[in-house]
mmCIF file of C-alpha atoms in Angstrom:
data_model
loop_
_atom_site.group_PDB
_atom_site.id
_atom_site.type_symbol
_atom_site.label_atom_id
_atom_site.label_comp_id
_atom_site.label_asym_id
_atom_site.label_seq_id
_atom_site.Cartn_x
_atom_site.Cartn_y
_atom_site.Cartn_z
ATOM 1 C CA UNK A 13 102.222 88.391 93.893
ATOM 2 C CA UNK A 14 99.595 88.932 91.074
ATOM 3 C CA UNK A 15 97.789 92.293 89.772
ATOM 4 C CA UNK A 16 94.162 92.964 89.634
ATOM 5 C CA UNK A 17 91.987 93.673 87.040
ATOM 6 C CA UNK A 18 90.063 96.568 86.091
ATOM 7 C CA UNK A 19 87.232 97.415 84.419
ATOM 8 C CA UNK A 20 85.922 100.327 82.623
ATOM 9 C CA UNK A 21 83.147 101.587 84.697
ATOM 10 C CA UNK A 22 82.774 105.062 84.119
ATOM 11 C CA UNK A 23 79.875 104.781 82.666
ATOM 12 C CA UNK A 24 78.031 103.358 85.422
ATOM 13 C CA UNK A 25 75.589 105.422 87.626
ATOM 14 C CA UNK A 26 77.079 106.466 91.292
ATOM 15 C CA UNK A 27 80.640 106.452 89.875
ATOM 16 C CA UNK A 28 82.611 108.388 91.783
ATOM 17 C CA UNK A 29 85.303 110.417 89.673
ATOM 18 C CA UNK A 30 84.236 114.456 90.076
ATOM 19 C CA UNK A 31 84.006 116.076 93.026
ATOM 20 C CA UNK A 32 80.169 115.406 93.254
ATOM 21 C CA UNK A 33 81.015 111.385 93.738
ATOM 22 C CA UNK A 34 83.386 111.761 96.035
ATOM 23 C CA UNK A 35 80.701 113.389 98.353
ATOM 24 C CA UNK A 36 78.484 110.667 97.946
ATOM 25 C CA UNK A 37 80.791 107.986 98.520
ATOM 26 C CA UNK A 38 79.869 106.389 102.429
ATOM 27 C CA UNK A 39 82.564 107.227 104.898
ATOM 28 C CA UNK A 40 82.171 103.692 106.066
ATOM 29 C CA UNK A 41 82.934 101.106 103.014
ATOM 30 C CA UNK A 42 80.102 99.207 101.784
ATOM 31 C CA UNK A 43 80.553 95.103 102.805
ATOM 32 C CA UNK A 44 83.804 96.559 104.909
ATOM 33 C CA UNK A 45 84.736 93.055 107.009
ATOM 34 C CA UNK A 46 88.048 94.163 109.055
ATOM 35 C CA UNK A 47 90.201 96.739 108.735
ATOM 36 C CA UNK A 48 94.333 95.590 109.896
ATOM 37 C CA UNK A 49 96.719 97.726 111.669
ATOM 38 C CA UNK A 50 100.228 96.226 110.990
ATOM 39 C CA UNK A 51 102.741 96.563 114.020
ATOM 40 C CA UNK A 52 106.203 95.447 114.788
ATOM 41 C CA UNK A 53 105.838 95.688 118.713
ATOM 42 C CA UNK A 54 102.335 94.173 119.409
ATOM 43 C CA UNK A 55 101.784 94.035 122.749
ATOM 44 C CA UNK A 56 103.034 98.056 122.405
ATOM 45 C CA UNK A 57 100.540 98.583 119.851
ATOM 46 C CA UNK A 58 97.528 97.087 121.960
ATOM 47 C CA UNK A 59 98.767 99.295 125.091
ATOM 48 C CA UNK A 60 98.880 102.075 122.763
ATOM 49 C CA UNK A 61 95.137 101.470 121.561
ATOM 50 C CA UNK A 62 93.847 100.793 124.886
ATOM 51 C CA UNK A 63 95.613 104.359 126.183
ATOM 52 C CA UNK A 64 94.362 106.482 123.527
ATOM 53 C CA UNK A 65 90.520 104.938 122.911
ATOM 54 C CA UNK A 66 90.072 103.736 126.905
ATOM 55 C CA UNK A 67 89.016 100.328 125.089
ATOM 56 C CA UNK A 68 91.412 97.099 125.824
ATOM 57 C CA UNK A 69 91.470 94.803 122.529
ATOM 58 C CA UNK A 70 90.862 91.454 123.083
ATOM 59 C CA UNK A 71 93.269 88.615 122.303
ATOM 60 C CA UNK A 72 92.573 86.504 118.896
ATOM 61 C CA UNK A 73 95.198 83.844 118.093
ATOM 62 C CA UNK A 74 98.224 82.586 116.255
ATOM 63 C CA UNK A 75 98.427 82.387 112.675
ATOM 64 C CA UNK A 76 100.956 79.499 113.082
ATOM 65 C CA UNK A 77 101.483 79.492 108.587
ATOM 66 C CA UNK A 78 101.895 83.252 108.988
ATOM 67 C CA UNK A 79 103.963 83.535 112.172
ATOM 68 C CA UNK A 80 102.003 86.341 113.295
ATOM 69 C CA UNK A 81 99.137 86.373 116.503
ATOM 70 C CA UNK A 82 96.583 89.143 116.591
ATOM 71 C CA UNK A 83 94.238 91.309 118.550
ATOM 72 C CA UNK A 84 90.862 92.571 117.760
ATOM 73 C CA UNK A 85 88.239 95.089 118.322
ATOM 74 C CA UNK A 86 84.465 95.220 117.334
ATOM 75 C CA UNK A 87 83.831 98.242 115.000
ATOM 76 C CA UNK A 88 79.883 97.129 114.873
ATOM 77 C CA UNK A 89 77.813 94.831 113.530
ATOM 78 C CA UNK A 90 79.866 92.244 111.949
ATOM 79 C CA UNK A 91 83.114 94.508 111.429
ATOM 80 C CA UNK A 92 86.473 94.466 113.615
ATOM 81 C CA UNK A 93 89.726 95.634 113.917
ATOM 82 C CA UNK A 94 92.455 93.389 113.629
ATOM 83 C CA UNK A 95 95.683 94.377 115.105
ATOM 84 C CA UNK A 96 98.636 91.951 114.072
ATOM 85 C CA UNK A 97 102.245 91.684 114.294
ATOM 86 C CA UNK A 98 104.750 89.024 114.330
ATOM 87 C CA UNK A 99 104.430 86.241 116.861
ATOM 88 C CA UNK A 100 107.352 86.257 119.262
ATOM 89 C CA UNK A 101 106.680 82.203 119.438
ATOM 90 C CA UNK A 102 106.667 81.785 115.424
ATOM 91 C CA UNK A 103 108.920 79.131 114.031
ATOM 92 C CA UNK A 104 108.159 80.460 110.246
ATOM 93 C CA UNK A 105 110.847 83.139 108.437
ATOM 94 C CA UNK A 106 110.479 86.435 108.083
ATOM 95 C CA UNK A 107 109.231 85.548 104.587
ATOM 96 C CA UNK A 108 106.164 84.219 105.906
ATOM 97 C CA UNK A 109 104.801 87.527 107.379
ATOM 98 C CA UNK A 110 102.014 89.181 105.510
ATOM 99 C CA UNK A 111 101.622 93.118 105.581
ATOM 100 C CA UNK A 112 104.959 94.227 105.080
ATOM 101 C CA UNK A 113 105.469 93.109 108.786
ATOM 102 C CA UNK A 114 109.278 92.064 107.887
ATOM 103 C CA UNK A 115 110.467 95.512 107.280
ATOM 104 C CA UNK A 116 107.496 97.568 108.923
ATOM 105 C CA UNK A 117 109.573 100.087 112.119
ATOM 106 C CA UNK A 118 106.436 101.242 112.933
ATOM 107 C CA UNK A 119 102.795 100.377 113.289
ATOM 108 C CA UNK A 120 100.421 101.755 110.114
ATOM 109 C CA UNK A 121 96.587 100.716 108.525
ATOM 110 C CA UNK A 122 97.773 98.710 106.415
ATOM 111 C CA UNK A 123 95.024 96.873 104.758
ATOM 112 C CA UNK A 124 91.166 96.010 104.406
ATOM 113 C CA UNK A 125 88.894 93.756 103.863
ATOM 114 C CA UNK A 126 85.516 93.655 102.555
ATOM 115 C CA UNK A 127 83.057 90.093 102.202
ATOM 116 C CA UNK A 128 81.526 90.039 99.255
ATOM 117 C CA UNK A 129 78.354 88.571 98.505
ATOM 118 C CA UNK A 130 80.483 86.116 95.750
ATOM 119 C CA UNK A 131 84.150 85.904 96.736
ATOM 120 C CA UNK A 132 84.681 83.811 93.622
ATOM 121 C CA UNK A 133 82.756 86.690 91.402
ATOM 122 C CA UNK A 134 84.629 89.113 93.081
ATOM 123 C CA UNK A 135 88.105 87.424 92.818
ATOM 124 C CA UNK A 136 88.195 87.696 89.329
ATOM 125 C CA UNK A 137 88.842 91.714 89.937
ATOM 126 C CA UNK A 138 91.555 91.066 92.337
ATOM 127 C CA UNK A 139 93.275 87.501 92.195
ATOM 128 C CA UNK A 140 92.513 83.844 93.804
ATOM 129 C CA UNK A 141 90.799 82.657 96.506
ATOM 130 C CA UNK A 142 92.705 80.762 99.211
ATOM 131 C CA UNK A 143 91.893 78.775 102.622
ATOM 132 C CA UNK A 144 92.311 80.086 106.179
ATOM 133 C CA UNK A 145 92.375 79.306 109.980
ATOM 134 C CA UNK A 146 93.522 79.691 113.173
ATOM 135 C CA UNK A 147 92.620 78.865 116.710
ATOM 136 C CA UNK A 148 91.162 80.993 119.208
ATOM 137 C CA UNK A 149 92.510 81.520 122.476
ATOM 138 C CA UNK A 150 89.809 78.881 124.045
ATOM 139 C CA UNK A 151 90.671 76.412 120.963
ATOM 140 C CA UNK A 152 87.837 76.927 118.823
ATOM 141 C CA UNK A 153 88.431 76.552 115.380
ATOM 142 C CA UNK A 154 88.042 79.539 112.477
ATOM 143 C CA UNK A 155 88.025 78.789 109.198
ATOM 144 C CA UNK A 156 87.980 81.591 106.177
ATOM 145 C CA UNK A 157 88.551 81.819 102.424
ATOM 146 C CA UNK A 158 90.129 84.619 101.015
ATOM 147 C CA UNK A 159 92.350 86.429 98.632
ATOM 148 C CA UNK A 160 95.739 87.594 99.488
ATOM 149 C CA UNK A 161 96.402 90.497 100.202
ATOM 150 C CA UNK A 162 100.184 90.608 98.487
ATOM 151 C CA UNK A 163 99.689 92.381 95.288
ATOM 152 C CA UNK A 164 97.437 95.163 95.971
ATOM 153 C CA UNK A 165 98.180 98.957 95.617
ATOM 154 C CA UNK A 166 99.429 100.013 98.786
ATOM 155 C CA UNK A 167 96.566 98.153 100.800
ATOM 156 C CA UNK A 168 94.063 100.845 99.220
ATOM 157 C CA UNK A 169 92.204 97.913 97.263
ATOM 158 C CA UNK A 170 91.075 95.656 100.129
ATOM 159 C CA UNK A 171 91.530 92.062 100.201
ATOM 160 C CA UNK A 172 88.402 89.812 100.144
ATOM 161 C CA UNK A 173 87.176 87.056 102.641
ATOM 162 C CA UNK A 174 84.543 84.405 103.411
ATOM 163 C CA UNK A 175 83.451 82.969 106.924
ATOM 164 C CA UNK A 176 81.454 80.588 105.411
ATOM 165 C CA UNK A 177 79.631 78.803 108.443
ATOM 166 C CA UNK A 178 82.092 80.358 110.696
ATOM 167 C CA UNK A 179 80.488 82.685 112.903
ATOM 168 C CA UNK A 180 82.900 86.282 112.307
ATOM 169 C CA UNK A 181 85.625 86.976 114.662
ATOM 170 C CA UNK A 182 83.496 90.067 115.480
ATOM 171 C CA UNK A 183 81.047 88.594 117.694
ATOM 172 C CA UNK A 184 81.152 89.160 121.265
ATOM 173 C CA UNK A 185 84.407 91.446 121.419
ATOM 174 C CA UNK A 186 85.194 94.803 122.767
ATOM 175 C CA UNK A 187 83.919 97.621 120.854
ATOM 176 C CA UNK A 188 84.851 101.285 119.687
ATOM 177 C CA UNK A 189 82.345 103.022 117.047
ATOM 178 C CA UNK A 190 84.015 103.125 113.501
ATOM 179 C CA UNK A 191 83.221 107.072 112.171
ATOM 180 C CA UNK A 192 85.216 106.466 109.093
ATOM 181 C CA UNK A 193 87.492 104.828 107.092
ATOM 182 C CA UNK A 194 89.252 106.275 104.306
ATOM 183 C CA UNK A 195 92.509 106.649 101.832
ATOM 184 C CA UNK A 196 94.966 108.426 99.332
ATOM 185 C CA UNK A 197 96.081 107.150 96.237
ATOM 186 C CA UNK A 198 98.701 109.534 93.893
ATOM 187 C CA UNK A 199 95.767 108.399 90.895
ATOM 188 C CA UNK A 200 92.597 107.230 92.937
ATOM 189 C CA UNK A 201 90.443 107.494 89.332
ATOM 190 C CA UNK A 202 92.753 104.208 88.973
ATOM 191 C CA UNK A 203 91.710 102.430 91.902
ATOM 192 C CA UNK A 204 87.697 102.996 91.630
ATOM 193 C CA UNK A 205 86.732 101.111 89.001
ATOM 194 C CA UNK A 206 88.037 97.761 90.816
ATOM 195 C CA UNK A 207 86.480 98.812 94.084
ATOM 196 C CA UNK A 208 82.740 99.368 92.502
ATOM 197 C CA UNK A 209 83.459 95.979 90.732
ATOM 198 C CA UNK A 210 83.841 94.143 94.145
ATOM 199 C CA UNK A 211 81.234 95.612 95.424
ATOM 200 C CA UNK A 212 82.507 98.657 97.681
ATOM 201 C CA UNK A 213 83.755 102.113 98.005
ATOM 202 C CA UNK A 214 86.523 104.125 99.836
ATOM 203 C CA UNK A 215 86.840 107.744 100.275
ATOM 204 C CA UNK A 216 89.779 108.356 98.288
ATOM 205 C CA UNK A 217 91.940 111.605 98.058
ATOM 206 C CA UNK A 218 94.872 112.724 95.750
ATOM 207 C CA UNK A 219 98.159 112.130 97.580
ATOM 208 C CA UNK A 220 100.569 109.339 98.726
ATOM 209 C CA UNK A 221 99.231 105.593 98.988
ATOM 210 C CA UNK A 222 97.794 105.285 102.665
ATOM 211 C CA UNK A 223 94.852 104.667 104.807
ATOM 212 C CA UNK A 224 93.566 106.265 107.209
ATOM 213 C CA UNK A 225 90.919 105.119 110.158
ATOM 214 C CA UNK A 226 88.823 106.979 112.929
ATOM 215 C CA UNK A 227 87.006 105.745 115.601
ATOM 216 C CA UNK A 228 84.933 106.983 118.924
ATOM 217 C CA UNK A 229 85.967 105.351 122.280
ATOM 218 C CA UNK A 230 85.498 105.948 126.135
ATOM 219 C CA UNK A 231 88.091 108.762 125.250
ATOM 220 C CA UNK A 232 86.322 110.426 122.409
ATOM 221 C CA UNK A 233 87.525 111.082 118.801
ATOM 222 C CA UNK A 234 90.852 108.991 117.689
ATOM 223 C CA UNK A 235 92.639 108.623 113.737
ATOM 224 C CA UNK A 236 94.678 105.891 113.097
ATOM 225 C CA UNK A 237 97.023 106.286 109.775
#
């Protein structure tokens, strides 16, 4: 686990601590990259999705390191959903999983992640940058960098990643439209300054840690928390 650093950047136009900010802040999160809904039943999960948006996810892979396997959505353009819980085939611990996924009893948002145009720039704000991979379900390789996303306030700082020459899992998948994507924090004047250091923004209101996420499917309006 490591903390993240934050600078003073009040002072700096478009930053967003009145009521005026707020406003102007994008409902969808400059750079956002994937947003990750956290489950303990999967294949529940995905049924659930597919029920209440009319749009089936589509399988991803195994994160064999992680013991967790995943399912994903397009949100648009180059951003996806990423539904992920542990991997009934895993040989790995429950010490392993990532997201809280060893004591989650229920699926939640439960993180972000935005690509910055310099991961390494942008890591110094939030900690270091690590490799990633997996196989997709017809063997192709991906390969990522990133930061972890242990460490972070209550997944309201997003993680960052890198698909270098890998072309993003968001390509050619089933799609719902993203509407918005946004959070609470109990002190979100706390968590802005790192977020407009990285690059990005989130729609923040006073309240418990937690994000929430709303899309348009075949069935209309749906909020995911």
């Amino acid at each position: 686990m490591y903390t993240f650093a934050i600078e003073d950047c009040s002072d700096e136009p478009g930053a967003e601590d009145g009521p005026m900010g707020e406003q102007e802040t994008p409902a969808i999160p400059p750079r956002l990259d994937h947003v990750v809904i956290a489950t303990p039943t999967l294949d529940e999960t995905v049924a659930d999705f597919a029920a209440r948006t009319g749009v089936r996810p589509a399988p991803g892979g195994a994160h064999p390191d992680r013991g967790t396997r995943n399912y994903l959505v397009s949100l648009g353009a180059d951003s996806y959903l990423e539904i992920i819980g542990p991997d009934p085939d895993r040989t790995v611990g429950d010490d392993a999983l990532t997201f809280g996924l060893a004591a989650l009893r229920e699926p939640r948002v439960a993180a972000w992640a935005v690509h910055p145009a310099d991961i390494y720039a942008a890591a110094a704000h939030i900690g270091p940058v690590g490799p990633g991979q997996r196989r997709t379900t017809s063997g192709e390789l991906l390969e990522w960098r990133l930061t972890e996303p242990n460490g972070l306030p209550d997944g309201v700082v997003p993680f960052l990643i890198d698909w270098g020459t890998t072309t993003s899992p968001a390509v050619g998948l089933p799609a719902v439209e993203l509407v918005s994507f946004t959070g609470s924090y109990p002190d979100p004047g706390a968590v802005r300054p790192v977020l407009r250091a990285i690059g990005t923004s989130l729609r923040l209101d006073t309240g418990p840690a937690g994000l929430a996420l709303t899309v348009s499917g075949e069935h209309g309006l749906v909020e995911f928390r």
